[in-house]
Amino acid sequence: MNIDELKSVARAIVAQQKGILAADESGPTIKKRFDSIQVECTEESRRRYRELMFTTAGVEQYLGGVILYDETLRQAAKDGTPFATLLSSRGIIPGIKVDKGAKILAMHPAEKITEGLDGLRERLAEYKQLGAQFAKWRAVIEVDAHAVPTPLAIRANAHALARYAALCQEVDIVPIVEPEVLMDGAHGIERCEAVTSEVLEQVFIELDAHCIVLEGMLLKPNMVIPGMKCAQQASVHEVAEATLRCLKRHVPAAVPGIVFLSGGQSAADATDHLNAMNMMGPQPWQVSFSYGRALQAPVLAAWKGQEDNADEAQKAFFARCQLNGLARAGKYSRAMEGTASAGI
């Protein structure tokens, strides 16, 4: 294990004003996205869509890394340059999603466990050869008012995250540890904070037990936010305050960066919450983003699968990256939404 390499890559991903594009949608997920714009989901349409984003001029100012899917890591731009090589040449670090998805936890039908540890050591070695320098594993934590998650589900998912992280660091791949407390339910912000606290506490117990070098990993948590069905929604300030309070209690300062998932928030809400947290800084760790839909939704809306719309799609992508880059420094405001990127 090359600890210096792990530290260097982790810090580079969350360098000043930079974050991560999560372009690692599974086959069924990307099909849903394409269905929403009435585009056939083929290997070529998926390749072209990712190429649009990866070749957008100027985004290297705001992207420290891109998480790829297995198929995408093996694909190339139209000139034949492998995507991993293309990204690296722009100073953007290629990463790879390595989990096999969340399945029902045996004997606990209301909860899930992420699969994919079998054969992971060999897959990581291949991904390293293909150019990946970091990886991602997502644990899914369901929430209700009282009974879910159970301590068992939290322990099982935390243990799997730690095993994955150890296998990554063994081959000098930076692990992104993603314990996602879902925002689908009717629970309030207090319930989200309590569950997120329990989850993070157990995750770091397991990471310590597995001898993870904290300086060579990144954490990808949910923000502390009410469930989408909750009648009492929280202000931007309340979300930022509760999230930072929770993280300061449970995330060691040795971790170089926290890269939030957007978790179903709108693009503007995800950026606004990130900005509010950075306005409350400085924090012990870099406070950054690892967004999928919150960066891509405007791109899909502009592109619509039409090559004539490629320039507009790239403009939309650059603008979204730029706004999140500004949020990294606490310099974003809602008034910037819809502003042409050149005028920001």
mmCIF file of C-alpha atoms in Angstrom:
data_model
loop_
_atom_site.group_PDB
_atom_site.id
_atom_site.type_symbol
_atom_site.label_atom_id
_atom_site.label_comp_id
_atom_site.label_asym_id
_atom_site.label_seq_id
_atom_site.Cartn_x
_atom_site.Cartn_y
_atom_site.Cartn_z
ATOM 1 C CA MET A 1 0.000 0.000 0.000
ATOM 2 C CA ASN A 2 1.349 3.392 -1.069
ATOM 3 C CA ILE A 3 -0.044 5.722 1.579
ATOM 4 C CA ASP A 4 1.435 8.816 -0.066
ATOM 5 C CA GLU A 5 -0.325 7.992 -3.339
ATOM 6 C CA LEU A 6 -3.653 7.455 -1.586
ATOM 7 C CA LYS A 7 -3.346 10.768 0.248
ATOM 8 C CA SER A 8 -2.327 12.638 -2.897
ATOM 9 C CA VAL A 9 -5.231 11.332 -4.982
ATOM 10 C CA ALA A 10 -7.793 11.960 -2.237
ATOM 11 C CA ARG A 11 -6.612 15.552 -1.793
ATOM 12 C CA ALA A 12 -6.552 16.193 -5.550
ATOM 13 C CA ILE A 13 -10.171 15.105 -5.966
ATOM 14 C CA VAL A 14 -11.330 17.703 -3.436
ATOM 15 C CA ALA A 15 -8.867 20.460 -4.332
ATOM 16 C CA GLN A 16 -10.083 24.042 -4.087
ATOM 17 C CA GLN A 17 -13.455 24.610 -5.864
ATOM 18 C CA LYS A 18 -13.470 21.014 -7.180
ATOM 19 C CA GLY A 19 -15.826 18.097 -6.673
ATOM 20 C CA ILE A 20 -17.009 14.923 -8.395
ATOM 21 C CA LEU A 21 -19.368 14.102 -11.258
ATOM 22 C CA ALA A 22 -21.151 10.835 -10.483
ATOM 23 C CA ALA A 23 -21.632 9.381 -13.977
ATOM 24 C CA ASP A 24 -21.953 5.825 -12.714
ATOM 25 C CA GLU A 25 -25.640 5.109 -13.313
ATOM 26 C CA SER A 26 -26.411 1.425 -13.727
ATOM 27 C CA GLY A 27 -28.115 0.159 -16.887
ATOM 28 C CA PRO A 28 -31.679 0.373 -15.484
ATOM 29 C CA THR A 29 -31.065 3.837 -13.985
ATOM 30 C CA ILE A 30 -29.647 5.404 -17.150
ATOM 31 C CA LYS A 31 -32.543 3.850 -19.108
ATOM 32 C CA LYS A 32 -35.013 5.688 -16.840
ATOM 33 C CA ARG A 33 -33.142 8.936 -17.463
ATOM 34 C CA PHE A 34 -33.186 8.374 -21.221
ATOM 35 C CA ASP A 35 -36.862 7.352 -21.152
ATOM 36 C CA SER A 36 -37.635 10.726 -19.575
ATOM 37 C CA ILE A 37 -36.304 12.469 -22.714
ATOM 38 C CA GLN A 38 -37.559 9.754 -25.105
ATOM 39 C CA VAL A 39 -34.105 8.580 -26.176
ATOM 40 C CA GLU A 40 -33.373 4.939 -26.878
ATOM 41 C CA CYS A 41 -30.908 3.573 -24.334
ATOM 42 C CA THR A 42 -28.180 1.911 -26.426
ATOM 43 C CA GLU A 43 -24.477 1.477 -25.761
ATOM 44 C CA GLU A 44 -23.753 4.197 -28.329
ATOM 45 C CA SER A 45 -26.287 6.676 -26.920
ATOM 46 C CA ARG A 46 -24.874 6.135 -23.433
ATOM 47 C CA ARG A 47 -21.328 6.595 -24.748
ATOM 48 C CA ARG A 48 -22.224 9.783 -26.588
ATOM 49 C CA TYR A 49 -24.050 11.234 -23.589
ATOM 50 C CA ARG A 50 -21.056 10.664 -21.282
ATOM 51 C CA GLU A 51 -18.686 12.024 -23.957
ATOM 52 C CA LEU A 52 -20.687 15.273 -24.052
ATOM 53 C CA MET A 53 -19.907 15.864 -20.393
ATOM 54 C CA PHE A 54 -16.321 14.585 -20.408
ATOM 55 C CA THR A 55 -15.337 16.874 -23.305
ATOM 56 C CA THR A 56 -17.061 20.047 -22.068
ATOM 57 C CA ALA A 57 -14.517 22.868 -22.183
ATOM 58 C CA GLY A 58 -13.450 24.286 -18.836
ATOM 59 C CA VAL A 59 -15.058 21.761 -16.468
ATOM 60 C CA GLU A 60 -11.623 20.643 -15.244
ATOM 61 C CA GLN A 61 -11.663 23.819 -13.132
ATOM 62 C CA TYR A 62 -14.532 22.363 -11.124
ATOM 63 C CA LEU A 63 -14.228 18.573 -11.415
ATOM 64 C CA GLY A 64 -11.525 16.752 -9.496
ATOM 65 C CA GLY A 65 -12.927 13.348 -10.391
ATOM 66 C CA VAL A 66 -15.593 11.426 -12.316
ATOM 67 C CA ILE A 67 -17.141 8.164 -11.126
ATOM 68 C CA LEU A 68 -17.617 5.808 -14.080
ATOM 69 C CA TYR A 69 -19.677 2.666 -14.559
ATOM 70 C CA ASP A 70 -17.979 -0.575 -15.695
ATOM 71 C CA GLU A 71 -19.222 -0.100 -19.261
ATOM 72 C CA THR A 72 -18.124 3.547 -19.359
ATOM 73 C CA LEU A 73 -14.613 2.834 -18.085
ATOM 74 C CA ARG A 74 -14.189 0.521 -21.099
ATOM 75 C CA GLN A 75 -15.555 3.057 -23.614
ATOM 76 C CA ALA A 76 -13.743 5.724 -25.629
ATOM 77 C CA ALA A 77 -14.384 9.103 -27.203
ATOM 78 C CA LYS A 78 -15.224 9.215 -30.914
ATOM 79 C CA ASP A 79 -11.529 9.753 -31.725
ATOM 80 C CA GLY A 80 -10.676 6.470 -29.982
ATOM 81 C CA THR A 81 -9.226 7.931 -26.779
ATOM 82 C CA PRO A 82 -10.319 5.812 -23.778
ATOM 83 C CA PHE A 83 -12.468 7.858 -21.409
ATOM 84 C CA ALA A 84 -10.050 7.250 -18.515
ATOM 85 C CA THR A 85 -7.180 8.614 -20.610
ATOM 86 C CA LEU A 86 -9.272 11.562 -21.805
ATOM 87 C CA LEU A 87 -10.217 12.549 -18.270
ATOM 88 C CA SER A 88 -6.690 12.101 -16.906
ATOM 89 C CA SER A 89 -5.264 14.275 -19.684
ATOM 90 C CA ARG A 90 -7.527 17.085 -18.462
ATOM 91 C CA GLY A 91 -6.475 16.684 -14.837
ATOM 92 C CA ILE A 92 -9.731 14.937 -13.883
ATOM 93 C CA ILE A 93 -9.201 11.704 -11.940
ATOM 94 C CA PRO A 94 -11.157 8.659 -13.214
ATOM 95 C CA GLY A 95 -12.991 6.547 -10.655
ATOM 96 C CA ILE A 96 -15.237 3.489 -10.771
ATOM 97 C CA LYS A 97 -18.432 2.264 -9.077
ATOM 98 C CA VAL A 98 -17.658 -1.239 -7.795
ATOM 99 C CA ASP A 99 -20.698 -2.370 -5.806
ATOM 100 C CA LYS A 100 -23.324 -4.658 -7.346
ATOM 101 C CA GLY A 101 -26.335 -2.833 -5.982
ATOM 102 C CA ALA A 102 -28.545 -2.999 -2.901
ATOM 103 C CA LYS A 103 -30.664 -6.117 -2.297
ATOM 104 C CA ILE A 104 -33.156 -7.071 0.405
ATOM 105 C CA LEU A 105 -31.377 -7.925 3.656
ATOM 106 C CA ALA A 106 -32.199 -11.543 4.536
ATOM 107 C CA MET A 107 -34.808 -11.808 7.305
ATOM 108 C CA HIS A 108 -35.248 -8.005 7.207
ATOM 109 C CA PRO A 109 -37.536 -7.282 4.217
ATOM 110 C CA ALA A 110 -37.768 -3.546 4.954
ATOM 111 C CA GLU A 111 -33.990 -3.082 4.741
ATOM 112 C CA LYS A 112 -31.184 -3.519 2.230
ATOM 113 C CA ILE A 113 -27.590 -4.702 2.046
ATOM 114 C CA THR A 114 -25.187 -3.853 -0.758
ATOM 115 C CA GLU A 115 -23.640 -6.791 -2.609
ATOM 116 C CA GLY A 116 -20.430 -7.084 -4.610
ATOM 117 C CA LEU A 117 -17.626 -8.149 -2.268
ATOM 118 C CA ASP A 118 -17.147 -11.526 -3.978
ATOM 119 C CA GLY A 119 -14.434 -11.149 -6.610
ATOM 120 C CA LEU A 120 -13.861 -7.502 -5.739
ATOM 121 C CA ARG A 121 -10.101 -7.891 -5.216
ATOM 122 C CA GLU A 122 -9.683 -9.147 -8.792
ATOM 123 C CA ARG A 123 -12.028 -6.522 -10.258
ATOM 124 C CA LEU A 124 -10.156 -3.731 -8.492
ATOM 125 C CA ALA A 125 -6.854 -4.951 -9.946
ATOM 126 C CA GLU A 126 -8.378 -4.814 -13.447
ATOM 127 C CA TYR A 127 -9.929 -1.391 -12.859
ATOM 128 C CA LYS A 128 -6.551 -0.096 -11.704
ATOM 129 C CA GLN A 129 -5.019 -1.279 -14.989
ATOM 130 C CA LEU A 130 -7.828 0.446 -16.916
ATOM 131 C CA GLY A 131 -6.945 3.751 -15.239
ATOM 132 C CA ALA A 132 -9.255 4.055 -12.226
ATOM 133 C CA GLN A 133 -7.609 5.751 -9.244
ATOM 134 C CA PHE A 134 -10.569 5.788 -6.887
ATOM 135 C CA ALA A 135 -13.719 3.735 -6.340
ATOM 136 C CA LYS A 136 -17.208 4.067 -4.871
ATOM 137 C CA TRP A 137 -19.448 1.734 -2.863
ATOM 138 C CA ARG A 138 -22.957 2.823 -1.831
ATOM 139 C CA ALA A 139 -24.790 1.508 1.205
ATOM 140 C CA VAL A 140 -28.529 2.219 1.355
ATOM 141 C CA ILE A 141 -30.099 2.941 4.742
ATOM 142 C CA GLU A 142 -33.892 2.919 4.782
ATOM 143 C CA VAL A 143 -35.636 5.087 7.385
ATOM 144 C CA ASP A 144 -39.037 5.124 9.056
ATOM 145 C CA ALA A 145 -40.329 6.869 12.161
ATOM 146 C CA HIS A 146 -39.102 4.306 14.705
ATOM 147 C CA ALA A 147 -38.162 0.733 13.730
ATOM 148 C CA VAL A 148 -35.951 1.148 10.654
ATOM 149 C CA PRO A 149 -33.013 1.059 10.354
ATOM 150 C CA THR A 150 -32.260 -1.762 12.773
ATOM 151 C CA PRO A 151 -28.837 -1.954 14.451
ATOM 152 C CA LEU A 152 -28.190 -5.108 12.407
ATOM 153 C CA ALA A 153 -28.700 -3.358 9.068
ATOM 154 C CA ILE A 154 -26.431 -0.502 10.129
ATOM 155 C CA ARG A 155 -23.692 -2.908 11.270
ATOM 156 C CA ALA A 156 -23.968 -5.096 8.164
ATOM 157 C CA ASN A 157 -23.685 -2.165 5.768
ATOM 158 C CA ALA A 158 -20.884 -0.512 7.748
ATOM 159 C CA HIS A 159 -18.936 -3.787 7.770
ATOM 160 C CA ALA A 160 -19.331 -4.196 4.002
ATOM 161 C CA LEU A 161 -18.180 -0.596 3.422
ATOM 162 C CA ALA A 162 -15.064 -1.210 5.511
ATOM 163 C CA ARG A 163 -14.222 -4.484 3.746
ATOM 164 C CA TYR A 164 -14.568 -2.724 0.404
ATOM 165 C CA ALA A 165 -12.401 0.186 1.569
ATOM 166 C CA ALA A 166 -9.657 -2.168 2.744
ATOM 167 C CA LEU A 167 -9.593 -3.988 -0.606
ATOM 168 C CA CYS A 168 -9.320 -0.625 -2.387
ATOM 169 C CA GLN A 169 -6.451 0.686 -0.294
ATOM 170 C CA GLU A 170 -4.641 -2.638 -0.658
ATOM 171 C CA VAL A 171 -4.181 -1.843 -4.391
ATOM 172 C CA ASP A 172 -3.709 1.942 -3.987
ATOM 173 C CA ILE A 173 -7.240 2.893 -5.004
ATOM 174 C CA VAL A 174 -8.871 5.636 -2.926
ATOM 175 C CA PRO A 175 -12.205 4.396 -1.548
ATOM 176 C CA ILE A 176 -15.220 6.673 -1.457
ATOM 177 C CA VAL A 177 -17.319 5.401 1.429
ATOM 178 C CA GLU A 178 -21.009 6.154 0.785
ATOM 179 C CA PRO A 179 -23.508 5.413 3.559
ATOM 180 C CA GLU A 180 -26.722 6.974 2.240
ATOM 181 C CA VAL A 181 -29.569 7.589 4.661
ATOM 182 C CA LEU A 182 -32.449 7.888 2.214
ATOM 183 C CA MET A 183 -34.675 10.965 2.031
ATOM 184 C CA ASP A 184 -37.656 9.111 0.537
ATOM 185 C CA GLY A 185 -39.817 8.917 3.666
ATOM 186 C CA ALA A 186 -41.971 11.126 5.870
ATOM 187 C CA HIS A 187 -39.417 11.454 8.690
ATOM 188 C CA GLY A 188 -38.343 14.865 9.957
ATOM 189 C CA ILE A 189 -34.910 16.418 10.087
ATOM 190 C CA GLU A 190 -34.387 15.312 13.708
ATOM 191 C CA ARG A 191 -34.946 11.657 12.759
ATOM 192 C CA CYS A 192 -32.546 12.008 9.822
ATOM 193 C CA GLU A 193 -29.879 13.481 12.097
ATOM 194 C CA ALA A 194 -30.283 10.714 14.678
ATOM 195 C CA VAL A 195 -30.039 7.936 12.079
ATOM 196 C CA THR A 196 -27.146 9.590 10.226
ATOM 197 C CA SER A 197 -25.295 9.870 13.548
ATOM 198 C CA GLU A 198 -25.785 6.160 14.299
ATOM 199 C CA VAL A 199 -24.669 5.191 10.809
ATOM 200 C CA LEU A 200 -21.532 7.353 10.761
ATOM 201 C CA GLU A 201 -20.516 6.194 14.230
ATOM 202 C CA GLN A 202 -20.713 2.544 13.180
ATOM 203 C CA VAL A 203 -19.008 3.178 9.826
ATOM 204 C CA PHE A 204 -15.948 4.694 11.474
ATOM 205 C CA ILE A 205 -15.812 1.918 14.079
ATOM 206 C CA GLU A 206 -15.633 -0.581 11.207
ATOM 207 C CA LEU A 207 -13.145 1.489 9.188
ATOM 208 C CA ASP A 208 -10.872 1.619 12.226
ATOM 209 C CA ALA A 209 -11.186 -2.132 12.792
ATOM 210 C CA HIS A 210 -10.164 -2.724 9.171
ATOM 211 C CA CYS A 211 -7.094 -0.437 9.507
ATOM 212 C CA ILE A 212 -8.287 2.050 6.893
ATOM 213 C CA VAL A 213 -5.951 5.010 6.322
ATOM 214 C CA LEU A 214 -8.426 7.832 6.871
ATOM 215 C CA GLU A 215 -6.195 10.343 5.058
ATOM 216 C CA GLY A 216 -6.507 8.172 1.930
ATOM 217 C CA MET A 217 -10.303 7.959 1.681
ATOM 218 C CA LEU A 218 -13.282 10.238 1.071
ATOM 219 C CA LEU A 219 -16.716 10.137 2.712
ATOM 220 C CA LYS A 220 -19.876 10.496 0.604
ATOM 221 C CA PRO A 221 -22.758 11.004 3.056
ATOM 222 C CA ASN A 222 -26.283 12.279 2.749
ATOM 223 C CA MET A 223 -27.094 15.739 3.983
ATOM 224 C CA VAL A 224 -29.237 15.872 7.132
ATOM 225 C CA ILE A 225 -32.554 16.710 5.542
ATOM 226 C CA PRO A 226 -36.226 15.892 6.120
ATOM 227 C CA GLY A 227 -37.805 13.103 4.105
ATOM 228 C CA MET A 228 -39.475 14.240 0.902
ATOM 229 C CA LYS A 229 -42.904 13.258 2.294
ATOM 230 C CA CYS A 230 -42.403 15.187 5.526
ATOM 231 C CA ALA A 231 -44.897 18.001 6.017
ATOM 232 C CA GLN A 232 -42.327 20.111 7.853
ATOM 233 C CA GLN A 233 -39.491 20.906 5.462
ATOM 234 C CA ALA A 234 -36.330 22.651 6.668
ATOM 235 C CA SER A 235 -34.675 25.881 5.591
ATOM 236 C CA VAL A 236 -31.320 25.893 3.813
ATOM 237 C CA HIS A 237 -29.683 27.184 7.005
ATOM 238 C CA GLU A 238 -31.292 24.446 9.143
ATOM 239 C CA VAL A 239 -30.074 21.707 6.793
ATOM 240 C CA ALA A 240 -26.535 23.113 6.719
ATOM 241 C CA GLU A 241 -26.415 23.559 10.492
ATOM 242 C CA ALA A 242 -27.759 20.080 11.302
ATOM 243 C CA THR A 243 -25.477 18.413 8.725
ATOM 244 C CA LEU A 244 -22.308 20.080 9.972
ATOM 245 C CA ARG A 245 -23.226 19.404 13.612
ATOM 246 C CA CYS A 246 -23.672 15.704 12.828
ATOM 247 C CA LEU A 247 -20.466 15.440 10.802
ATOM 248 C CA LYS A 248 -18.324 17.250 13.365
ATOM 249 C CA ARG A 249 -19.460 14.771 16.011
ATOM 250 C CA HIS A 250 -18.727 11.655 13.992
ATOM 251 C CA VAL A 251 -16.225 12.251 11.154
ATOM 252 C CA PRO A 252 -12.532 12.429 12.125
ATOM 253 C CA ALA A 253 -10.596 15.466 10.952
ATOM 254 C CA ALA A 254 -8.097 13.103 9.296
ATOM 255 C CA VAL A 255 -10.575 12.470 6.467
ATOM 256 C CA PRO A 256 -9.507 14.926 3.716
ATOM 257 C CA GLY A 257 -12.900 15.509 2.167
ATOM 258 C CA ILE A 258 -16.648 15.060 2.440
ATOM 259 C CA VAL A 259 -18.314 14.819 -0.976
ATOM 260 C CA PHE A 260 -22.068 14.990 -0.531
ATOM 261 C CA LEU A 261 -24.570 13.033 -2.573
ATOM 262 C CA SER A 262 -27.563 15.013 -3.777
ATOM 263 C CA GLY A 263 -30.001 12.229 -2.931
ATOM 264 C CA GLY A 264 -32.958 13.407 -4.973
ATOM 265 C CA GLN A 265 -32.658 17.114 -4.211
ATOM 266 C CA SER A 266 -33.148 19.555 -7.064
ATOM 267 C CA ALA A 267 -29.999 20.887 -8.699
ATOM 268 C CA ALA A 268 -30.479 24.312 -7.097
ATOM 269 C CA ASP A 269 -31.244 22.927 -3.622
ATOM 270 C CA ALA A 270 -28.144 20.698 -3.637
ATOM 271 C CA THR A 271 -25.954 23.646 -4.620
ATOM 272 C CA ASP A 272 -27.602 25.976 -2.098
ATOM 273 C CA HIS A 273 -27.094 23.550 0.794
ATOM 274 C CA LEU A 274 -23.451 23.006 -0.165
ATOM 275 C CA ASN A 275 -22.920 26.749 -0.338
ATOM 276 C CA ALA A 276 -24.489 27.331 3.088
ATOM 277 C CA MET A 277 -22.147 24.783 4.688
ATOM 278 C CA ASN A 278 -19.097 26.391 3.128
ATOM 279 C CA MET A 279 -20.277 29.811 4.313
ATOM 280 C CA MET A 280 -20.109 28.379 7.835
ATOM 281 C CA GLY A 281 -16.486 27.286 7.316
ATOM 282 C CA PRO A 282 -13.696 26.593 7.563
ATOM 283 C CA GLN A 283 -14.373 22.954 8.481
ATOM 284 C CA PRO A 284 -11.961 20.163 9.467
ATOM 285 C CA TRP A 285 -12.369 18.601 6.009
ATOM 286 C CA GLN A 286 -13.012 19.902 2.493
ATOM 287 C CA VAL A 287 -16.791 20.187 2.043
ATOM 288 C CA SER A 288 -17.536 19.272 -1.562
ATOM 289 C CA PHE A 289 -19.945 17.483 -3.900
ATOM 290 C CA SER A 290 -20.329 14.171 -5.695
ATOM 291 C CA TYR A 291 -23.510 14.811 -7.627
ATOM 292 C CA GLY A 292 -25.263 12.757 -10.270
ATOM 293 C CA ARG A 293 -28.728 14.095 -11.058
ATOM 294 C CA ALA A 294 -27.927 17.508 -9.545
ATOM 295 C CA LEU A 295 -25.285 18.019 -12.254
ATOM 296 C CA GLN A 296 -26.876 16.040 -15.079
ATOM 297 C CA ALA A 297 -30.580 16.917 -15.046
ATOM 298 C CA PRO A 298 -30.054 20.199 -16.963
ATOM 299 C CA VAL A 299 -27.769 18.386 -19.424
ATOM 300 C CA LEU A 300 -30.403 15.774 -20.279
ATOM 301 C CA ALA A 301 -33.079 18.452 -20.611
ATOM 302 C CA ALA A 302 -30.937 20.444 -23.046
ATOM 303 C CA TRP A 303 -29.569 17.481 -25.040
ATOM 304 C CA LYS A 304 -32.721 15.402 -25.680
ATOM 305 C CA GLY A 305 -30.596 12.951 -27.644
ATOM 306 C CA GLN A 306 -30.148 15.389 -30.525
ATOM 307 C CA GLU A 307 -26.659 16.118 -31.822
ATOM 308 C CA ASP A 308 -27.787 19.633 -32.763
ATOM 309 C CA ASN A 309 -28.297 20.294 -29.053
ATOM 310 C CA ALA A 310 -24.779 19.197 -28.001
ATOM 311 C CA ASP A 311 -23.466 22.737 -27.544
ATOM 312 C CA GLU A 312 -26.434 23.755 -25.388
ATOM 313 C CA ALA A 313 -26.073 20.591 -23.304
ATOM 314 C CA GLN A 314 -22.405 21.337 -22.688
ATOM 315 C CA LYS A 315 -23.210 24.930 -21.725
ATOM 316 C CA ALA A 316 -25.762 23.648 -19.223
ATOM 317 C CA PHE A 317 -23.220 21.210 -17.791
ATOM 318 C CA PHE A 318 -20.490 23.824 -17.495
ATOM 319 C CA ALA A 319 -22.874 26.247 -15.772
ATOM 320 C CA ARG A 320 -23.914 23.610 -13.222
ATOM 321 C CA CYS A 321 -20.284 22.677 -12.504
ATOM 322 C CA GLN A 322 -19.389 26.338 -12.170
ATOM 323 C CA LEU A 323 -22.198 27.037 -9.719
ATOM 324 C CA ASN A 324 -21.088 24.145 -7.526
ATOM 325 C CA GLY A 325 -17.497 25.351 -7.766
ATOM 326 C CA LEU A 326 -18.700 28.682 -6.412
ATOM 327 C CA ALA A 327 -20.632 26.883 -3.660
ATOM 328 C CA ARG A 328 -17.376 25.221 -2.620
ATOM 329 C CA ALA A 329 -16.191 28.701 -1.616
ATOM 330 C CA GLY A 330 -19.523 29.918 -0.214
ATOM 331 C CA LYS A 331 -19.907 32.310 -3.156
ATOM 332 C CA TYR A 332 -23.085 30.963 -4.744
ATOM 333 C CA SER A 333 -26.517 32.566 -4.563
ATOM 334 C CA ARG A 334 -29.915 31.528 -5.921
ATOM 335 C CA ALA A 335 -29.903 34.669 -8.046
ATOM 336 C CA MET A 336 -27.250 32.994 -10.210
ATOM 337 C CA GLU A 337 -29.661 30.263 -11.301
ATOM 338 C CA GLY A 338 -30.467 30.609 -14.984
ATOM 339 C CA THR A 339 -27.641 33.081 -15.541
ATOM 340 C CA ALA A 340 -25.451 32.483 -18.579
ATOM 341 C CA SER A 341 -22.159 31.021 -17.371
ATOM 342 C CA ALA A 342 -20.160 33.838 -18.933
ATOM 343 C CA GLY A 343 -21.970 36.340 -16.753
ATOM 344 C CA ILE A 344 -21.572 34.553 -13.419
#
